PDB file of C-alpha atoms in Angstrom:
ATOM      1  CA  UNK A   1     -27.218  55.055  33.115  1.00 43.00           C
ATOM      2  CA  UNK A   2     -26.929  53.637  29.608  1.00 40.00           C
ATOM      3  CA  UNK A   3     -24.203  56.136  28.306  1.00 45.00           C
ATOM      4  CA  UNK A   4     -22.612  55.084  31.633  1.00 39.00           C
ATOM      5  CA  UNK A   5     -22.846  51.018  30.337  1.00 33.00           C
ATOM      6  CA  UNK A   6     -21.476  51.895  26.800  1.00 34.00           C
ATOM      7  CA  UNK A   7     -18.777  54.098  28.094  1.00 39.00           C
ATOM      8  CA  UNK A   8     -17.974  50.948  29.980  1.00 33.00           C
ATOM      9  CA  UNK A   9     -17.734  48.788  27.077  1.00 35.00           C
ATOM     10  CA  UNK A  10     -15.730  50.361  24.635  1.00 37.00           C
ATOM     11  CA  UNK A  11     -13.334  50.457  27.373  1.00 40.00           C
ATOM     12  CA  UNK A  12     -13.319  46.484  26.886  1.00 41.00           C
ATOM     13  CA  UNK A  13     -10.754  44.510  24.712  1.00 44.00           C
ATOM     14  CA  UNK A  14     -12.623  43.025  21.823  1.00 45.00           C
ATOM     15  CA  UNK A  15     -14.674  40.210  22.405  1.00 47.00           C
ATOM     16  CA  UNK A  16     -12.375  37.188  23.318  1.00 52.00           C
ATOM     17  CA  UNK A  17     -13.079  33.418  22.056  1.00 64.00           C
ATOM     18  CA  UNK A  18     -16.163  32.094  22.964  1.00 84.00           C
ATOM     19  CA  UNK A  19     -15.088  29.720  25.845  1.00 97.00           C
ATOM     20  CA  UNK A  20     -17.564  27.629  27.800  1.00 98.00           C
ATOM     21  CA  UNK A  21     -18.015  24.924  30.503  1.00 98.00           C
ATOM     22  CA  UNK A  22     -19.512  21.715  29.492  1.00 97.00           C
ATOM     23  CA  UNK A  23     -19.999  18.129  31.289  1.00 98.00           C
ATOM     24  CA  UNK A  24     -19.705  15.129  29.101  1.00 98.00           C
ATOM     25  CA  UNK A  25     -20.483  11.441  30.343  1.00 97.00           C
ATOM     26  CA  UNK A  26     -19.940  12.695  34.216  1.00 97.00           C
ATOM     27  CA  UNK A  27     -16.601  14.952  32.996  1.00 98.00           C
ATOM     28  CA  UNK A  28     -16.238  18.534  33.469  1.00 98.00           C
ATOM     29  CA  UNK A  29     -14.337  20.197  30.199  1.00 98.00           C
ATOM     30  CA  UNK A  30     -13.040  23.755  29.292  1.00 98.00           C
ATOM     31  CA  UNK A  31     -13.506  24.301  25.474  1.00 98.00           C
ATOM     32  CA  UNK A  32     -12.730  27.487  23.559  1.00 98.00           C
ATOM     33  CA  UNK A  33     -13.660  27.534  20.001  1.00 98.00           C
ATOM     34  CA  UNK A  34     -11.484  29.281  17.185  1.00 98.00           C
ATOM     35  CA  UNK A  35     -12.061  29.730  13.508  1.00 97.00           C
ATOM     36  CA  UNK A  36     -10.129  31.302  10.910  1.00 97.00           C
ATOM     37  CA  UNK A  37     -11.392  35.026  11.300  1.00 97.00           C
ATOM     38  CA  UNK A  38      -9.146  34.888  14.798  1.00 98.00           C
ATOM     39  CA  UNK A  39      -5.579  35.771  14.747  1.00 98.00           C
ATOM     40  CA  UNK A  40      -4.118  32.694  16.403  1.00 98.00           C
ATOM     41  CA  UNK A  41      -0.690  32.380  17.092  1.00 98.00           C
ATOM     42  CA  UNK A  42       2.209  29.882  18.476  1.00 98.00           C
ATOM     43  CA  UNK A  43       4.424  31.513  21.648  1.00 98.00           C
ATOM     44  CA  UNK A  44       7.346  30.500  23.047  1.00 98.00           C
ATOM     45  CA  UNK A  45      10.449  33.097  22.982  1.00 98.00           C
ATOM     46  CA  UNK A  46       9.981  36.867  22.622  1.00 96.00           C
ATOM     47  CA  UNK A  47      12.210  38.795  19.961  1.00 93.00           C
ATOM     48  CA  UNK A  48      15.582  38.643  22.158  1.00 95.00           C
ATOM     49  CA  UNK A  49      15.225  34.786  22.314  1.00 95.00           C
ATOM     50  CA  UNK A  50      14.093  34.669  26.270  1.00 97.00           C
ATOM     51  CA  UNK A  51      11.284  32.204  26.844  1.00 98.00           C
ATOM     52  CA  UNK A  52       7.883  33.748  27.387  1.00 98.00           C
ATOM     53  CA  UNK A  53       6.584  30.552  29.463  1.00 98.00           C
ATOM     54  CA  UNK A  54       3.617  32.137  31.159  1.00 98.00           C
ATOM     55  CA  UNK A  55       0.506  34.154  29.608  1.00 98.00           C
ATOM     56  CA  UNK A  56       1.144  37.436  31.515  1.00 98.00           C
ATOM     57  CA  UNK A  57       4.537  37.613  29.696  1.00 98.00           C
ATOM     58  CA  UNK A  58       2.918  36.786  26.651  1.00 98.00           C
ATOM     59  CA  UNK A  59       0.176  39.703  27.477  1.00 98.00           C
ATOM     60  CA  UNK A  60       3.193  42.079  28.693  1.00 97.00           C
ATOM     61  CA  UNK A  61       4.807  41.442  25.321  1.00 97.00           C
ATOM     62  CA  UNK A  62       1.291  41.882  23.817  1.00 98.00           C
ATOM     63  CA  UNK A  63       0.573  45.481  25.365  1.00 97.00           C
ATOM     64  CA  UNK A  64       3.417  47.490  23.421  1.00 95.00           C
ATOM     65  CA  UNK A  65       1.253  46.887  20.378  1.00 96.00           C
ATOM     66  CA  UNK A  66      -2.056  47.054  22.534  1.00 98.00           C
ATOM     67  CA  UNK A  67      -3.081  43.774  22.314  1.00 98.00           C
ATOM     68  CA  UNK A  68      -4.024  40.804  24.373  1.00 98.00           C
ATOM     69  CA  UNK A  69      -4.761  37.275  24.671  1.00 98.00           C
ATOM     70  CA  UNK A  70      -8.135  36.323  23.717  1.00 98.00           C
ATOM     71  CA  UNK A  71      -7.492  32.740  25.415  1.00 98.00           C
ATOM     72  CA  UNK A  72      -4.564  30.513  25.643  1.00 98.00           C
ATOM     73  CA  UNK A  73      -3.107  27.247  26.614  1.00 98.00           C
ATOM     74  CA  UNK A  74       0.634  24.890  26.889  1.00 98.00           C
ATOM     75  CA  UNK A  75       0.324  23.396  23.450  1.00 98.00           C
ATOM     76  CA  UNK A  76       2.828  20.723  23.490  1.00 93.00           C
ATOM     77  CA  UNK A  77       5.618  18.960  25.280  1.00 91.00           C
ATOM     78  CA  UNK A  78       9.089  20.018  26.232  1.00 93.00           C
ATOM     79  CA  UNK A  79      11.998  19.225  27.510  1.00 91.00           C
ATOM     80  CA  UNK A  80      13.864  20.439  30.923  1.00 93.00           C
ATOM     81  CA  UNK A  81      14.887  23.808  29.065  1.00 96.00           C
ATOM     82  CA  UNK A  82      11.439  24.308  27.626  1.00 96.00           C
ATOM     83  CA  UNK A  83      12.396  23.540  24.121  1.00 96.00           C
ATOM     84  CA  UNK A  84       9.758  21.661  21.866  1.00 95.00           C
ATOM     85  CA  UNK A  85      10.042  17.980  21.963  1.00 92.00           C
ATOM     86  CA  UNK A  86       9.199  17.994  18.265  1.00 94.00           C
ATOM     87  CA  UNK A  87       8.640  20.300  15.510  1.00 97.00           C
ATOM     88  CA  UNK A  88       7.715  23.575  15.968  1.00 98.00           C
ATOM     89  CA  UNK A  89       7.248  26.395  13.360  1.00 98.00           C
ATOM     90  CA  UNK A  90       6.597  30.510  14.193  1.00 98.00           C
ATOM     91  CA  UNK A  91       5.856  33.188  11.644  1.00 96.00           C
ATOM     92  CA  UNK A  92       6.689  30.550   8.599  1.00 97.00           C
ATOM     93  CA  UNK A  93      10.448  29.472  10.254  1.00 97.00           C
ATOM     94  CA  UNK A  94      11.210  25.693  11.592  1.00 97.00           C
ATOM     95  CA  UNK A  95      12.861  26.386  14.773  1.00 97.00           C
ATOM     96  CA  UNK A  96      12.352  22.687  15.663  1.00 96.00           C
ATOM     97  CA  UNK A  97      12.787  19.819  13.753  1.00 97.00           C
ATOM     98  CA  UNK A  98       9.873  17.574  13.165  1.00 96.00           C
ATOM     99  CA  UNK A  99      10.185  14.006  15.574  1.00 93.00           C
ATOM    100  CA  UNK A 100       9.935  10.869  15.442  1.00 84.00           C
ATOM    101  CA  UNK A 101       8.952  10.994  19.301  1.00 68.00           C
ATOM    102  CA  UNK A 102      10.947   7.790  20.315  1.00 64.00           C
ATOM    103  CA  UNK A 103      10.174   6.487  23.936  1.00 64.00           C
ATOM    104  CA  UNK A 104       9.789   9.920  25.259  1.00 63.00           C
ATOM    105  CA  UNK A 105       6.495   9.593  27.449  1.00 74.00           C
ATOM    106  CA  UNK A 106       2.967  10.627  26.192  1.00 86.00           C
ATOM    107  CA  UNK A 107       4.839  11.969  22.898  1.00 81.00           C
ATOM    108  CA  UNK A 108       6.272   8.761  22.469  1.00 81.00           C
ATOM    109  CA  UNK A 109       2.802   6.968  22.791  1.00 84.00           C
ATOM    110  CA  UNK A 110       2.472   6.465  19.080  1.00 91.00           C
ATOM    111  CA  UNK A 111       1.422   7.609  16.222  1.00 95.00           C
ATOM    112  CA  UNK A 112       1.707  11.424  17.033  1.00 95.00           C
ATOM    113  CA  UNK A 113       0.934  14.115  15.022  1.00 97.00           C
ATOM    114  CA  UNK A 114       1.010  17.976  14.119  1.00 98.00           C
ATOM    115  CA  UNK A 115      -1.426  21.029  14.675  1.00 98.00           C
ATOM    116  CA  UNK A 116      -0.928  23.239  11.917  1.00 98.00           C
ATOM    117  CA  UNK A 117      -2.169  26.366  10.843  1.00 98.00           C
ATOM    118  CA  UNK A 118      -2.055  29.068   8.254  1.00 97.00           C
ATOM    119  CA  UNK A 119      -4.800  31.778   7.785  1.00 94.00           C
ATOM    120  CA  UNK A 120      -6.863  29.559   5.266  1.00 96.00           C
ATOM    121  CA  UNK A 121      -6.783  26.054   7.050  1.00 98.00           C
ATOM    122  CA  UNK A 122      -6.191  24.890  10.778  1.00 98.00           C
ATOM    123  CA  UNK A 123      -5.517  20.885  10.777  1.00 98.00           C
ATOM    124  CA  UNK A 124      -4.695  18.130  13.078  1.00 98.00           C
ATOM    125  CA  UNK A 125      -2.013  15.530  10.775  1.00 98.00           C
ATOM    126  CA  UNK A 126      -0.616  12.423  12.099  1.00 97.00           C
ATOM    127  CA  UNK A 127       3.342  12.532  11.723  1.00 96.00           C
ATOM    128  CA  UNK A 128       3.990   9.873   8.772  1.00 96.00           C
ATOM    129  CA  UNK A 129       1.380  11.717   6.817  1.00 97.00           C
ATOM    130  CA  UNK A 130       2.705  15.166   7.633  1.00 97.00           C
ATOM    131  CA  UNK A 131       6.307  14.020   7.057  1.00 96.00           C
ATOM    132  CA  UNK A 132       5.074  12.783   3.844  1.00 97.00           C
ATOM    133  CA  UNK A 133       2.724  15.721   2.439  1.00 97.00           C
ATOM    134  CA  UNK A 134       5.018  18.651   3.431  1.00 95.00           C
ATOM    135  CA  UNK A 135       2.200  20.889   4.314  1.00 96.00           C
ATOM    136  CA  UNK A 136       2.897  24.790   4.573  1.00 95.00           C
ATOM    137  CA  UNK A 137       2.089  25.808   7.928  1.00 98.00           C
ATOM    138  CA  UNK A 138       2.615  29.564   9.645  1.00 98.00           C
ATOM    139  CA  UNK A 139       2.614  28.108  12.620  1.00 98.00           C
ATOM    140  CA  UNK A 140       2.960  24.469  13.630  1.00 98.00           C
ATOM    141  CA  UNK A 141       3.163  22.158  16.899  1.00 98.00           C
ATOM    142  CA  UNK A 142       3.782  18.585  17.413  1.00 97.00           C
ATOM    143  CA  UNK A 143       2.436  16.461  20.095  1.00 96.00           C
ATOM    144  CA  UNK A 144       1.212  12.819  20.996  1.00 93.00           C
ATOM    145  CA  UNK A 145      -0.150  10.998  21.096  1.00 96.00           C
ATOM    146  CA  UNK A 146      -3.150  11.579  18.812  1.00 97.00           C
ATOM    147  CA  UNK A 147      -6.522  11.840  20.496  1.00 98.00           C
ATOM    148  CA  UNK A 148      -8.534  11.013  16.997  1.00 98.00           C
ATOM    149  CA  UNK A 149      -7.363   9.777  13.912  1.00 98.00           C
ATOM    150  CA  UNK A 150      -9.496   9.809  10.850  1.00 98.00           C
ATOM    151  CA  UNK A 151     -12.575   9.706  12.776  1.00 98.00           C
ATOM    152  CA  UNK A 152     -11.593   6.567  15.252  1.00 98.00           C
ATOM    153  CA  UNK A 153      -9.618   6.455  18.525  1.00 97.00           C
ATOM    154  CA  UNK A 154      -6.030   5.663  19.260  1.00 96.00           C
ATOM    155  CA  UNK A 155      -5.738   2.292  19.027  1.00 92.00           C
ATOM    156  CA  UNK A 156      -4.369   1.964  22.627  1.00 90.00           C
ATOM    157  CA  UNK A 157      -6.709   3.678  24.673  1.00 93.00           C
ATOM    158  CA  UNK A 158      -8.420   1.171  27.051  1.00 89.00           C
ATOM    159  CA  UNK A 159     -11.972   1.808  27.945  1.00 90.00           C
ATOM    160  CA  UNK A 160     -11.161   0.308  31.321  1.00 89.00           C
ATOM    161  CA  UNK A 161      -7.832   2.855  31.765  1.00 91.00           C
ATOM    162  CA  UNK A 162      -7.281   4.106  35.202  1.00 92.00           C
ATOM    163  CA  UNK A 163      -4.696   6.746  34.554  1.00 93.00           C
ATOM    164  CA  UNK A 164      -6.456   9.767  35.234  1.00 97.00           C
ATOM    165  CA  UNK A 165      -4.735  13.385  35.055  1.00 97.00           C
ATOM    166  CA  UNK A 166      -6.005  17.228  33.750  1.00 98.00           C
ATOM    167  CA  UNK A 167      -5.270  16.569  30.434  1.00 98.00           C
ATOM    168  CA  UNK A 168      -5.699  19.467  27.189  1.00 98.00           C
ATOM    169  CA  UNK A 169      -5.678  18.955  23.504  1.00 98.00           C
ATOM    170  CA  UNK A 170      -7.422  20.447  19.902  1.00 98.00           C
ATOM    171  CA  UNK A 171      -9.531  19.250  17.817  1.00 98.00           C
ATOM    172  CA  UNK A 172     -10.157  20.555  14.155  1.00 98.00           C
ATOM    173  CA  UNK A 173     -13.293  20.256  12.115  1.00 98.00           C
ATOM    174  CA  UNK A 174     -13.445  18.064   8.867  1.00 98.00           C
ATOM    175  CA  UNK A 175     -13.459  21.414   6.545  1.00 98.00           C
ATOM    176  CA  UNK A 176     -10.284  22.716   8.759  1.00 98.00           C
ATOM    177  CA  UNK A 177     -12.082  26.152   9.543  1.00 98.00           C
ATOM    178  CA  UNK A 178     -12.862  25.508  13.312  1.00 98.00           C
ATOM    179  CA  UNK A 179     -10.479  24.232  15.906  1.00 98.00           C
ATOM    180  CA  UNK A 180     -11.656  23.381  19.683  1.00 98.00           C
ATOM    181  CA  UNK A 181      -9.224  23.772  22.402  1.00 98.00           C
ATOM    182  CA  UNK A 182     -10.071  21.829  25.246  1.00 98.00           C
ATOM    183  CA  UNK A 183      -9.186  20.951  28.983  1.00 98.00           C
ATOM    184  CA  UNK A 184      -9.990  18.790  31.336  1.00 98.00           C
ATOM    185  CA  UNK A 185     -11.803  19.960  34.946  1.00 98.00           C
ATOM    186  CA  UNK A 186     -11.082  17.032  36.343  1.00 98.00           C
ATOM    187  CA  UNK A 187      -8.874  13.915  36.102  1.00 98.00           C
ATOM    188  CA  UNK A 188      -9.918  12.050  32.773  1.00 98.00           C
ATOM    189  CA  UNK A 189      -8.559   9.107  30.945  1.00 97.00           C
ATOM    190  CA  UNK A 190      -7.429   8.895  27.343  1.00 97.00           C
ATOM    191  CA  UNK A 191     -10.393   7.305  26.215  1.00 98.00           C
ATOM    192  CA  UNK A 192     -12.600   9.796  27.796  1.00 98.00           C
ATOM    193  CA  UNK A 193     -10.951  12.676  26.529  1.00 98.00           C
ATOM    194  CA  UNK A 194     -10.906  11.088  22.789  1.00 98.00           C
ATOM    195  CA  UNK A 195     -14.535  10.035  23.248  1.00 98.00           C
ATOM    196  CA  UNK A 196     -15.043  13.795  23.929  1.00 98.00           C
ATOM    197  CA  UNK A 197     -13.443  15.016  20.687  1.00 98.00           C
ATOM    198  CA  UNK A 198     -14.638  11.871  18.685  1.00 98.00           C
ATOM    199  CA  UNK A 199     -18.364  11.581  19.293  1.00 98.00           C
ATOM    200  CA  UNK A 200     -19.221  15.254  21.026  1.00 98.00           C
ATOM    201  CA  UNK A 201     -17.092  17.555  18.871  1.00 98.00           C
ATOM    202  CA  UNK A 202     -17.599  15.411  15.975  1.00 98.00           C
ATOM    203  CA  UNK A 203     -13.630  16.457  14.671  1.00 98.00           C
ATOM    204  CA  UNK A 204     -12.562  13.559  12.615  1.00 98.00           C
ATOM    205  CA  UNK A 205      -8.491  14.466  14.251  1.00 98.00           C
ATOM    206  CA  UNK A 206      -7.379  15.497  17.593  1.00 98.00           C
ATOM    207  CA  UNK A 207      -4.240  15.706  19.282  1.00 98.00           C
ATOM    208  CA  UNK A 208      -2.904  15.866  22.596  1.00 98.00           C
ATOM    209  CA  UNK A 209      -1.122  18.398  23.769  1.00 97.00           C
ATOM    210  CA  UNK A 210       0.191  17.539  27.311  1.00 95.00           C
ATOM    211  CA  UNK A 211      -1.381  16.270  31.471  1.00 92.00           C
ATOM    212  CA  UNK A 212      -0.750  17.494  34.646  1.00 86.00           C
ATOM    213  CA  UNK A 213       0.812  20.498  33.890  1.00 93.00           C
ATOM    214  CA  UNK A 214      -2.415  21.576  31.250  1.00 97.00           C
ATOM    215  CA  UNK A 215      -3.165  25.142  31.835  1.00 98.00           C
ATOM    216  CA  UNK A 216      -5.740  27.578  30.351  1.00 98.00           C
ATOM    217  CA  UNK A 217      -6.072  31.736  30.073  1.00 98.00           C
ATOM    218  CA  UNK A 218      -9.980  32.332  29.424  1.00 98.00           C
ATOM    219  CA  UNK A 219     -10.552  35.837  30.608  1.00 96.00           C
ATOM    220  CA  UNK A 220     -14.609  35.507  29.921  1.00 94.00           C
ATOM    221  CA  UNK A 221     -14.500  32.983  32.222  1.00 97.00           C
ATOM    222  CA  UNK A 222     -12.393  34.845  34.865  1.00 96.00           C
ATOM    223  CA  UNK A 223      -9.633  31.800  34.581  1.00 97.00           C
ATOM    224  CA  UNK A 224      -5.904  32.475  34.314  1.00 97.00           C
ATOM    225  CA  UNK A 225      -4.210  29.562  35.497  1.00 97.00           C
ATOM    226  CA  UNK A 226      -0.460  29.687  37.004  1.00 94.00           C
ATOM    227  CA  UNK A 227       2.035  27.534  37.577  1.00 94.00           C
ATOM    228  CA  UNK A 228       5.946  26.951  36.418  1.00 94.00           C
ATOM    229  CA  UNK A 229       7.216  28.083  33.000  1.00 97.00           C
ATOM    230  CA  UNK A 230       5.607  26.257  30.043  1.00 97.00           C
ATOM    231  CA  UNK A 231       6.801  25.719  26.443  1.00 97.00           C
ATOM    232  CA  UNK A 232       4.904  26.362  23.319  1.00 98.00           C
ATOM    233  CA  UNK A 233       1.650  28.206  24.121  1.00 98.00           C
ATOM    234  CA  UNK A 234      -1.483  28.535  21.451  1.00 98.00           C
ATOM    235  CA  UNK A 235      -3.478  31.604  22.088  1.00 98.00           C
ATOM    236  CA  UNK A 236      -5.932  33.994  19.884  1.00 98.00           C
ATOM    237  CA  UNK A 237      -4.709  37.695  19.870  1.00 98.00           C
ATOM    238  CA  UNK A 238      -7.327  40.930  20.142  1.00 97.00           C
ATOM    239  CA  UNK A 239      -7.272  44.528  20.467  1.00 95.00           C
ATOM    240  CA  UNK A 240      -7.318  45.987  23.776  1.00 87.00           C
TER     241      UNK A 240
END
């Protein structure tokens, strides 16, 4: 019986991101935690320039090097085509332009900001800072508004807001070794979702990445939301 169990398991992929279910002030969350060791990566377009747009095309692209998606999630908004609405950065190349975000909805709810990441630091920057500091970032995303900047809350979420949708975003720690990618179970405000990242995560920056159409890939927890294409997707990458 026990050669039987550990034949079974090293016929599993490697262990995926620790994702969990949590409630928080009478809110159900996803959260899937990520530190440097993992091999994250940004998707959008596979090597012939078609767009990916769903994790089982990411994990079909994935197999011909026998790999898989530890987790995933939409990390950002696009437009009608699926492009980024703002910068976006793959393997060390701009393929969109950083943004000033304009009127365009959530993105447009300012200030903004960038998650970027290289394989010594993942951070969370607001847009005038990142435009200004010229960080190098392997990958990078940009989204808004921001959840959490500096440690305090966007100045215009309302404690008394009653716009409620599934909304997802990241969160990065203070020493930029530990990022926590989070969803929504339910309908939440802005403020609750900041309040989550601000005073349970404890990450001094946090960004949004999109509502409504916020979807998550957590095998461990037998999840793999579907839907219409998506845009830019964060996800860790393991051995099958």
């Amino acid at each position: 019986m026990i050669r039987a169990v550990l034949a079974f398991l090293l016929l599993l992929p490697a262990a995926a991101n620790a994702c969990e279910t949590l409630t928080y002030k009478s809110n159900d969350y996803t959260l899937c935690e990520v530190t440097l060791e993992d091999d994250l990566r940004l998707f959008h377009s596979d090597a012939d320039g078609r767009l990916l747009g769903s994790f089982s095309r990411i994990n079909a692209m994935l197999a011909d090097s026998d790999q898989t998606l530890g987790f995933a999630m939409n990390a950002g908004m696009y437009h009608s085509d699926r492009s980024p609405v703002g910068l976006f950065i793959e393997n060390g190349k701009e393929r969109a332009p950083l943004a000033d975000g304009g009127t365009y909805g959530n993105f447009g709810l300012k200030p903004n900001g960038v998650f970027c990441f290289s394989k010594d630091r993942l951070a969370v920057i607001e847009t005038n800072k990142f435009r200004k500091a010229k960080p190098a970032c392997y990958y990078a995303t940009q989204s808004g508004p921001m959840l959490v900047i500096d440690g305090a809350l966007h100045p215009r979420f309302l404690l008394d807001a009653t716009s409620r949708y599934i909304r997802n975003g990241v969160g990065v720690s203070a020493d930029g070794t530990r990022a926590w990618f989070v969803i929504s179970d339910n309908p939440v405000t802005f403020h609750e979702f900041g309040s989550l990242f601000r005073d349970h995560l404890k990450t001094p920056n946090a960004l949004y990445f999109d509502g409504k159409v916020s979807r998550l890939f957590a095998p461990d927890l037998g999840r793999s939301d579907s839907g219409f294409p998506l845009g830019v997707i964060v996800g860790t990458v393991i051995s099958r």
